[in-house]
Amino acid sequence: GPEWCTRRSGTGVDRLFGVELMRASVDREDLDAVIEFVLASGGSDGPVDLGPTIRTRARVEPPGGAPVTERAVLFGRAGLFGIVSEPEPEPGPGADAHGHDRVRTSSGPVPAFGAALFLNAGSLHHVGPGRQWVELGRRWAAEGVRCLRMDIGNVGESPDTGPPGESSSYPPGALGDVEEGVRFLAPADPGEVVLLGLCAGAYHALQAAPTTHVGGVAVLNPLRLPSSDPAAGGMGDLIDGARVSAWGDPDEAPPTPGAPKRRFLGSLRDKGVFRPVTKHLPDRVWWAADLGRDRKDPVGSLRRVVDSGTSLLVVLGPDEWPGIGRGHAHELKRVAKHGVFAITYVPTLDHSFHVASGRNDALVVLDEWVLGTGPGGPTNPPGTMTIS
């Protein structure tokens, strides 16, 4: 109750939120206030007997949205963990197999997808980067999209499925785990599902799309792409231009052995002191530079997803854009002609999805894609560029 609560304004909030995670700091004055409160609380009244209430479901009201129901679930052969967010049950003539009306009750079009599966970003569990999967899952559920935030094996609350003590952002069993999630979320029609992933989650979403037959994939800032040749059996290379320093453990994702060294011009793409100049060079310049060097073509991995009949949206920031977007505009437009495909460059988006301005711009693009209006719509943020 209020008698147990002390409220005060934080003095250093601008240095804690809206900045890159590694640059966040807590104000000393705020820390002193916490310390003073704890020391003054003494505990002189003795231990408090707590009687926790265990609930199997929770009713959540997203800001500005309709109430949704959340529940924790275990699914699949290994007992993978996830949290389902879904519209409150309103059985009616249009209800699906779960008793939820698929027609959105608020203004606007019916969602393009009936369900969304959120995948881990590296070793982050089901809350996603900066708790963003929670916010997105609840907001989309309020708009009629049934959402599952899942943990693949060895991550978060899911059981360890690999060798003891071994953890990886790209475990070999991840593809099977994603397939289990799709079956749980939409056993009758996987085409209802859109897969959502950042970084390693983007890789797993692109890898799983052709075999799971999901209706859509929306990925953010992949650092590596699946091999464009599914028979190759390899993971695929780090994308050309991705900063290896973005990895928590540099030994986890070394450059591909035997990869050819980049030619001089190609190595200048959006790097350091050259960025003010290189960012203004037209795509055809980078296309010409690519002709003079051996390289891996990232378009092949994306084409494989689109050719499988899956709708695909790729959202990139400045760290990933050089390796996937620059020099490939012509090939990407060709992919868009043969399927539902869009790639959007958000110049303010950092890799880890932590800087507020870039994150908010990317979320506008995601909302338009998943909720049915499509990228390139009238609410796309200024400064973004979409190839579709």
Coordinates of C-alpha atoms in Angstrom, one line a residue:
G1 CA 0.0 0.0 0.0
P2 CA 0.9 3.7 -0.2
E3 CA 2.2 3.7 3.4
W4 CA 5.1 1.5 2.3
C5 CA 6.0 3.5 -0.8
T6 CA 8.4 6.5 -1.0
R7 CA 8.4 8.4 -4.3
R8 CA 11.0 10.8 -5.6
S9 CA 12.1 12.0 -9.1
G10 CA 15.2 10.5 -10.6
T11 CA 18.0 13.0 -11.4
G12 CA 19.9 11.0 -14.0
V13 CA 17.2 9.3 -16.0
D14 CA 18.5 10.8 -19.3
R15 CA 21.8 9.0 -18.8
L16 CA 20.2 5.6 -18.0
F17 CA 17.4 5.4 -20.6
G18 CA 17.6 6.2 -24.3
V19 CA 21.3 5.5 -24.6
E20 CA 23.4 2.5 -25.7
L21 CA 23.4 -0.2 -23.1
M22 CA 27.1 -0.1 -22.5
R23 CA 27.0 3.7 -22.0
A24 CA 24.2 3.8 -19.5
S25 CA 25.0 5.1 -16.0
V26 CA 23.1 5.6 -12.8
D27 CA 23.3 9.0 -11.1
R28 CA 25.2 9.0 -7.8
E29 CA 22.4 11.1 -6.1
D30 CA 19.9 8.4 -7.1
L31 CA 22.1 5.7 -5.7
D32 CA 22.5 7.6 -2.4
A33 CA 18.7 7.9 -2.1
V34 CA 18.3 4.2 -2.5
I35 CA 21.0 3.4 0.1
E36 CA 19.5 5.9 2.6
F37 CA 16.1 4.3 2.1
V38 CA 17.4 0.7 2.6
L39 CA 19.4 1.6 5.7
A40 CA 16.5 3.5 7.2
S41 CA 14.1 0.6 6.7
G42 CA 15.8 -1.4 9.5
G43 CA 13.4 -4.3 9.7
S44 CA 12.6 -3.6 13.3
D45 CA 9.1 -5.1 13.0
G46 CA 10.6 -8.5 12.4
P47 CA 9.9 -10.8 9.4
V48 CA 6.8 -10.4 7.3
D49 CA 4.7 -13.4 6.5
L50 CA 4.0 -13.4 2.8
G51 CA 1.3 -15.4 1.2
P52 CA 1.9 -15.3 -2.5
T53 CA -1.0 -15.7 -4.9
I54 CA -0.2 -18.1 -7.8
R55 CA -2.1 -17.3 -11.0
T56 CA -2.1 -19.3 -14.2
R57 CA -3.2 -16.3 -16.2
A58 CA -2.8 -12.5 -15.9
R59 CA -4.9 -9.7 -17.4
V60 CA -2.8 -7.0 -18.8
E61 CA -3.9 -3.6 -20.2
P62 CA -1.3 -2.2 -22.7
P63 CA -1.2 1.6 -22.9
G64 CA -3.9 2.7 -25.2
G65 CA -4.9 -0.8 -26.2
A66 CA -7.5 -3.4 -25.4
P67 CA -6.9 -5.7 -22.4
V68 CA -5.0 -9.0 -23.2
T69 CA -4.5 -12.3 -21.4
E70 CA -1.1 -13.7 -20.7
R71 CA 0.0 -17.1 -19.5
A72 CA 3.2 -19.1 -19.2
V73 CA 3.4 -22.3 -21.2
L74 CA 5.6 -25.3 -21.7
F75 CA 5.5 -26.9 -25.1
G76 CA 7.3 -29.3 -27.4
R77 CA 9.1 -32.5 -26.7
A78 CA 11.8 -30.8 -24.6
G79 CA 9.3 -28.7 -22.6
L80 CA 10.4 -25.3 -24.0
F81 CA 9.2 -22.2 -22.2
G82 CA 7.2 -19.3 -23.5
I83 CA 4.7 -16.7 -22.6
V84 CA 1.5 -16.3 -24.7
S85 CA -0.2 -12.9 -25.1
E86 CA -3.6 -13.1 -26.7
P87 CA -6.8 -11.1 -27.0
E88 CA -9.3 -11.6 -24.2
P89 CA -11.6 -14.5 -25.2
E90 CA -14.7 -13.3 -27.0
P91 CA -16.3 -16.4 -28.6
G92 CA -18.4 -15.6 -31.5
P93 CA -19.1 -16.4 -35.2
G94 CA -15.6 -15.4 -36.2
A95 CA -13.7 -17.0 -33.3
D96 CA -10.7 -19.2 -34.1
A97 CA -9.9 -22.6 -32.5
H98 CA -8.7 -20.9 -29.3
G99 CA -11.9 -18.9 -28.8
H100 CA -10.5 -15.6 -30.0
D101 CA -12.2 -13.4 -32.5
R102 CA -9.7 -12.8 -35.3
V103 CA -11.4 -9.6 -36.4
R104 CA -9.8 -6.5 -34.9
T105 CA -12.3 -4.6 -32.8
S106 CA -10.5 -1.3 -33.0
S107 CA -10.3 1.0 -36.0
G108 CA -8.1 0.0 -38.9
P109 CA -7.6 -3.1 -41.1
V110 CA -7.6 -6.7 -39.9
P111 CA -4.1 -7.8 -39.0
A112 CA -2.2 -9.4 -41.9
F113 CA -1.0 -12.2 -39.5
G114 CA -3.0 -14.1 -36.9
A115 CA 0.0 -15.0 -34.7
A116 CA 3.5 -13.8 -34.0
L117 CA 6.5 -15.8 -32.7
F118 CA 9.2 -13.8 -30.9
L119 CA 12.7 -15.5 -30.9
N120 CA 15.6 -14.8 -28.6
A121 CA 18.1 -12.1 -29.5
G122 CA 21.3 -13.9 -28.8
S123 CA 21.3 -15.1 -25.2
L124 CA 18.5 -12.7 -24.1
H125 CA 15.5 -14.6 -22.8
H126 CA 11.9 -14.0 -23.8
V127 CA 11.6 -10.4 -22.7
G128 CA 13.7 -9.4 -25.7
P129 CA 16.1 -6.5 -26.0
G130 CA 15.2 -3.8 -23.5
R131 CA 12.0 -5.7 -22.7
Q132 CA 10.8 -4.8 -26.2
W133 CA 9.3 -8.2 -27.0
V134 CA 7.0 -7.8 -23.9
E135 CA 5.8 -4.4 -25.1
L136 CA 5.4 -5.5 -28.8
G137 CA 3.7 -8.8 -27.9
R138 CA 1.1 -7.1 -25.7
R139 CA 0.4 -4.3 -28.1
W140 CA 0.0 -6.7 -31.0
A141 CA -2.2 -9.0 -29.0
A142 CA -4.5 -6.0 -28.2
E143 CA -4.8 -5.6 -32.0
G144 CA -5.8 -9.2 -32.5
V145 CA -2.5 -11.0 -33.1
R146 CA -1.8 -14.0 -30.8
C147 CA 1.8 -13.8 -29.7
L148 CA 4.3 -16.3 -28.2
R149 CA 7.6 -15.1 -26.7
M150 CA 9.6 -18.3 -26.5
D151 CA 13.0 -19.4 -25.3
I152 CA 15.0 -21.8 -27.5
G153 CA 16.9 -24.6 -25.7
N154 CA 19.7 -23.4 -23.4
V155 CA 18.3 -19.9 -23.2
G156 CA 16.2 -18.3 -20.5
E157 CA 13.7 -20.6 -18.8
S158 CA 13.9 -23.4 -21.4
P159 CA 15.8 -26.6 -20.4
D160 CA 19.4 -27.2 -21.5
T161 CA 19.3 -29.3 -24.6
G162 CA 23.0 -29.2 -25.6
P163 CA 26.2 -30.3 -23.9
P164 CA 26.4 -29.5 -20.1
G165 CA 27.7 -26.0 -19.5
E166 CA 27.7 -25.0 -23.1
S167 CA 25.8 -22.1 -24.3
S168 CA 25.6 -20.5 -27.8
S169 CA 23.6 -17.8 -29.6
Y170 CA 23.4 -20.2 -32.5
P171 CA 22.8 -23.7 -31.0
P172 CA 22.4 -26.5 -33.5
G173 CA 19.0 -27.4 -32.2
A174 CA 17.5 -24.0 -32.6
L175 CA 15.8 -24.8 -35.9
G176 CA 13.9 -27.7 -34.3
D177 CA 12.9 -25.4 -31.4
V178 CA 11.4 -22.8 -33.8
E179 CA 9.5 -25.5 -35.5
E180 CA 8.0 -26.6 -32.2
G181 CA 7.0 -23.0 -31.5
V182 CA 5.2 -22.7 -34.8
R183 CA 3.4 -25.9 -34.3
F184 CA 2.3 -24.9 -30.8
L185 CA 1.2 -21.4 -31.9
A186 CA -0.7 -22.4 -35.1
P187 CA -1.0 -26.2 -35.4
A188 CA -3.6 -26.0 -38.2
D189 CA -2.2 -23.2 -40.4
P190 CA 1.5 -22.1 -40.0
G191 CA 0.8 -19.5 -42.6
E192 CA -0.9 -17.4 -39.9
V193 CA 2.5 -16.9 -38.2
V194 CA 5.1 -14.2 -38.6
L195 CA 8.5 -14.9 -37.1
L196 CA 10.3 -12.0 -35.4
G197 CA 14.0 -11.9 -34.5
L198 CA 16.9 -9.6 -33.8
C199 CA 20.6 -10.5 -34.4
A200 CA 20.8 -14.3 -33.8
G201 CA 17.0 -14.5 -33.7
A202 CA 16.9 -13.0 -37.2
Y203 CA 19.2 -15.8 -38.4
H204 CA 17.0 -18.5 -36.9
A205 CA 13.9 -16.9 -38.3
L206 CA 15.4 -16.8 -41.8
Q207 CA 16.7 -20.3 -41.5
A208 CA 13.3 -21.7 -40.3
A209 CA 11.0 -19.9 -42.8
P210 CA 11.3 -22.4 -45.7
T211 CA 10.8 -25.5 -43.5
T212 CA 8.1 -24.2 -41.2
H213 CA 6.0 -22.6 -44.1
V214 CA 5.2 -19.6 -41.9
G215 CA 3.4 -16.7 -43.6
G216 CA 5.9 -14.0 -42.7
V217 CA 9.3 -13.2 -41.3
A218 CA 10.3 -9.8 -39.9
V219 CA 14.0 -9.5 -38.9
L220 CA 16.1 -6.8 -37.4
N221 CA 19.9 -6.3 -37.8
P222 CA 21.1 -9.9 -38.6
L223 CA 24.9 -10.3 -38.1
R224 CA 25.0 -13.4 -40.2
L225 CA 22.7 -15.0 -42.8
P226 CA 21.9 -18.6 -43.4
S227 CA 23.8 -20.2 -46.3
S228 CA 22.0 -19.5 -49.5
D229 CA 22.7 -23.2 -50.4
P230 CA 20.6 -25.3 -47.9
A231 CA 22.7 -28.3 -48.9
A232 CA 25.9 -26.7 -47.7
G233 CA 25.0 -27.4 -44.1
G234 CA 27.0 -24.4 -42.8
M235 CA 25.8 -21.5 -40.7
G236 CA 26.7 -18.9 -43.3
D237 CA 29.1 -16.0 -43.0
L238 CA 29.1 -12.9 -41.0
I239 CA 27.7 -10.3 -43.2
D240 CA 30.2 -8.1 -45.0
G241 CA 30.7 -5.0 -42.9
A242 CA 29.3 -6.4 -39.6
R243 CA 31.4 -5.3 -36.6
V244 CA 32.8 -8.4 -34.9
S245 CA 33.1 -6.2 -31.8
A246 CA 29.3 -6.3 -31.5
W247 CA 29.7 -9.9 -30.2
G248 CA 29.9 -10.4 -26.5
D249 CA 32.5 -13.2 -27.0
P250 CA 34.7 -12.7 -30.0
D251 CA 35.5 -16.4 -30.1
E252 CA 31.9 -17.3 -30.6
A253 CA 31.6 -16.0 -34.1
P254 CA 35.1 -15.6 -35.8
P255 CA 35.4 -14.6 -39.4
T256 CA 34.9 -17.5 -41.8
P257 CA 38.2 -19.3 -42.3
G258 CA 39.6 -18.8 -45.7
A259 CA 37.4 -15.8 -46.5
P260 CA 39.0 -13.6 -49.1
K261 CA 40.4 -10.3 -47.9
R262 CA 38.4 -7.3 -49.0
R263 CA 39.7 -5.0 -51.7
F264 CA 40.5 -1.5 -50.6
L265 CA 37.5 0.3 -51.9
G266 CA 35.1 -2.2 -50.5
S267 CA 36.6 -2.0 -47.1
L268 CA 35.8 1.7 -46.8
R269 CA 32.1 1.2 -46.7
D270 CA 30.7 3.4 -43.9
K271 CA 33.8 3.1 -41.8
G272 CA 35.0 5.6 -39.2
V273 CA 36.4 8.9 -40.7
F274 CA 35.3 7.9 -44.2
R275 CA 31.6 7.6 -43.2
P276 CA 30.7 11.3 -43.9
V277 CA 31.9 10.7 -47.5
T278 CA 31.0 7.1 -48.2
K279 CA 27.4 7.4 -46.9
H280 CA 26.7 9.7 -49.8
L281 CA 28.1 7.5 -52.6
P282 CA 25.3 6.1 -54.8
D283 CA 24.6 2.4 -54.8
R284 CA 26.0 1.9 -58.3
V285 CA 29.5 2.9 -57.0
W286 CA 29.4 0.1 -54.4
W287 CA 28.0 -2.3 -57.0
A288 CA 31.1 -1.5 -59.2
A289 CA 33.4 -2.0 -56.2
D290 CA 31.8 -5.4 -55.5
L291 CA 32.6 -6.5 -59.0
G292 CA 36.3 -6.2 -58.3
R293 CA 36.4 -8.5 -55.3
D294 CA 35.3 -12.0 -54.3
R295 CA 32.4 -11.8 -52.0
K296 CA 29.5 -13.6 -50.5
D297 CA 26.1 -12.5 -51.9
P298 CA 23.7 -11.9 -49.0
V299 CA 20.7 -11.6 -51.5
G300 CA 20.7 -15.4 -52.0
S301 CA 19.8 -16.1 -48.4
L302 CA 16.9 -13.6 -48.6
R303 CA 15.8 -14.9 -52.0
R304 CA 15.5 -18.4 -50.6
V305 CA 13.0 -17.2 -48.0
V306 CA 10.9 -15.2 -50.5
D307 CA 11.0 -18.1 -53.0
S308 CA 9.5 -20.4 -50.3
G309 CA 6.3 -18.2 -50.4
T310 CA 7.1 -16.4 -47.1
S311 CA 6.6 -12.6 -46.9
L312 CA 9.9 -11.0 -45.7
L313 CA 10.7 -7.7 -44.1
V314 CA 14.3 -6.8 -43.2
V315 CA 15.1 -3.8 -41.0
L316 CA 18.7 -2.6 -40.8
G317 CA 20.7 0.0 -39.1
P318 CA 24.0 1.6 -40.3
D319 CA 26.2 -1.3 -39.0
E320 CA 24.4 -4.0 -41.1
W321 CA 23.3 -1.9 -44.1
P322 CA 26.7 -1.8 -45.9
G323 CA 26.9 -5.6 -46.1
I324 CA 23.3 -6.3 -47.2
G325 CA 22.0 -3.1 -48.8
R326 CA 24.9 -1.2 -50.4
G327 CA 25.7 -2.5 -53.9
H328 CA 22.7 -4.9 -53.9
A329 CA 19.8 -2.5 -54.6
H330 CA 19.2 -4.0 -58.1
E331 CA 19.2 -7.6 -56.9
L332 CA 17.0 -6.7 -54.0
K333 CA 14.4 -5.0 -56.2
R334 CA 14.5 -8.1 -58.4
V335 CA 13.7 -10.3 -55.3
A336 CA 10.8 -7.9 -54.5
K337 CA 9.3 -8.4 -58.0
H338 CA 9.0 -12.2 -57.4
G339 CA 7.5 -12.1 -53.9
V340 CA 6.4 -10.1 -50.9
F341 CA 9.7 -8.5 -49.8
A342 CA 10.9 -5.2 -48.4
I343 CA 14.2 -4.1 -46.8
T344 CA 14.2 -0.8 -44.8
Y345 CA 17.2 1.2 -43.7
V346 CA 16.8 3.1 -40.5
P347 CA 19.8 5.4 -40.1
T348 CA 19.2 6.0 -36.4
L349 CA 19.0 2.2 -35.4
D350 CA 21.8 0.8 -33.3
H351 CA 22.5 -3.0 -33.5
S352 CA 21.2 -3.9 -30.0
F353 CA 17.9 -2.0 -30.3
H354 CA 18.6 0.2 -27.3
V355 CA 18.8 3.8 -28.6
A356 CA 15.3 5.2 -28.2
S357 CA 15.0 7.2 -31.5
G358 CA 16.2 4.3 -33.7
R359 CA 14.1 1.8 -31.8
N360 CA 10.9 3.9 -32.2
D361 CA 11.5 4.4 -35.9
A362 CA 12.0 0.6 -36.4
L363 CA 8.8 -0.2 -34.4
V364 CA 6.8 2.0 -36.7
V365 CA 8.0 -0.1 -39.7
L366 CA 7.3 -3.3 -37.8
D367 CA 3.8 -2.3 -36.8
E368 CA 2.9 -1.4 -40.4
W369 CA 4.2 -4.8 -41.6
V370 CA 2.7 -7.0 -39.0
L371 CA -0.6 -5.2 -38.5
G372 CA -1.4 -5.1 -42.2
T373 CA -0.6 -1.7 -43.7
G374 CA 2.8 -2.7 -45.1
P375 CA 6.2 -0.9 -45.2
G376 CA 6.4 2.3 -47.1
G377 CA 3.1 3.5 -45.6
P378 CA 2.3 7.1 -44.8
T379 CA 3.5 6.8 -41.2
N380 CA 7.0 5.6 -42.1
P381 CA 9.5 7.8 -40.2
P382 CA 11.4 10.5 -42.1
G383 CA 14.9 9.4 -43.1
T384 CA 14.1 5.8 -43.6
M385 CA 14.7 4.2 -47.0
T386 CA 12.7 1.1 -48.2
I387 CA 13.4 -1.1 -51.2
S388 CA 10.3 -3.1 -52.1

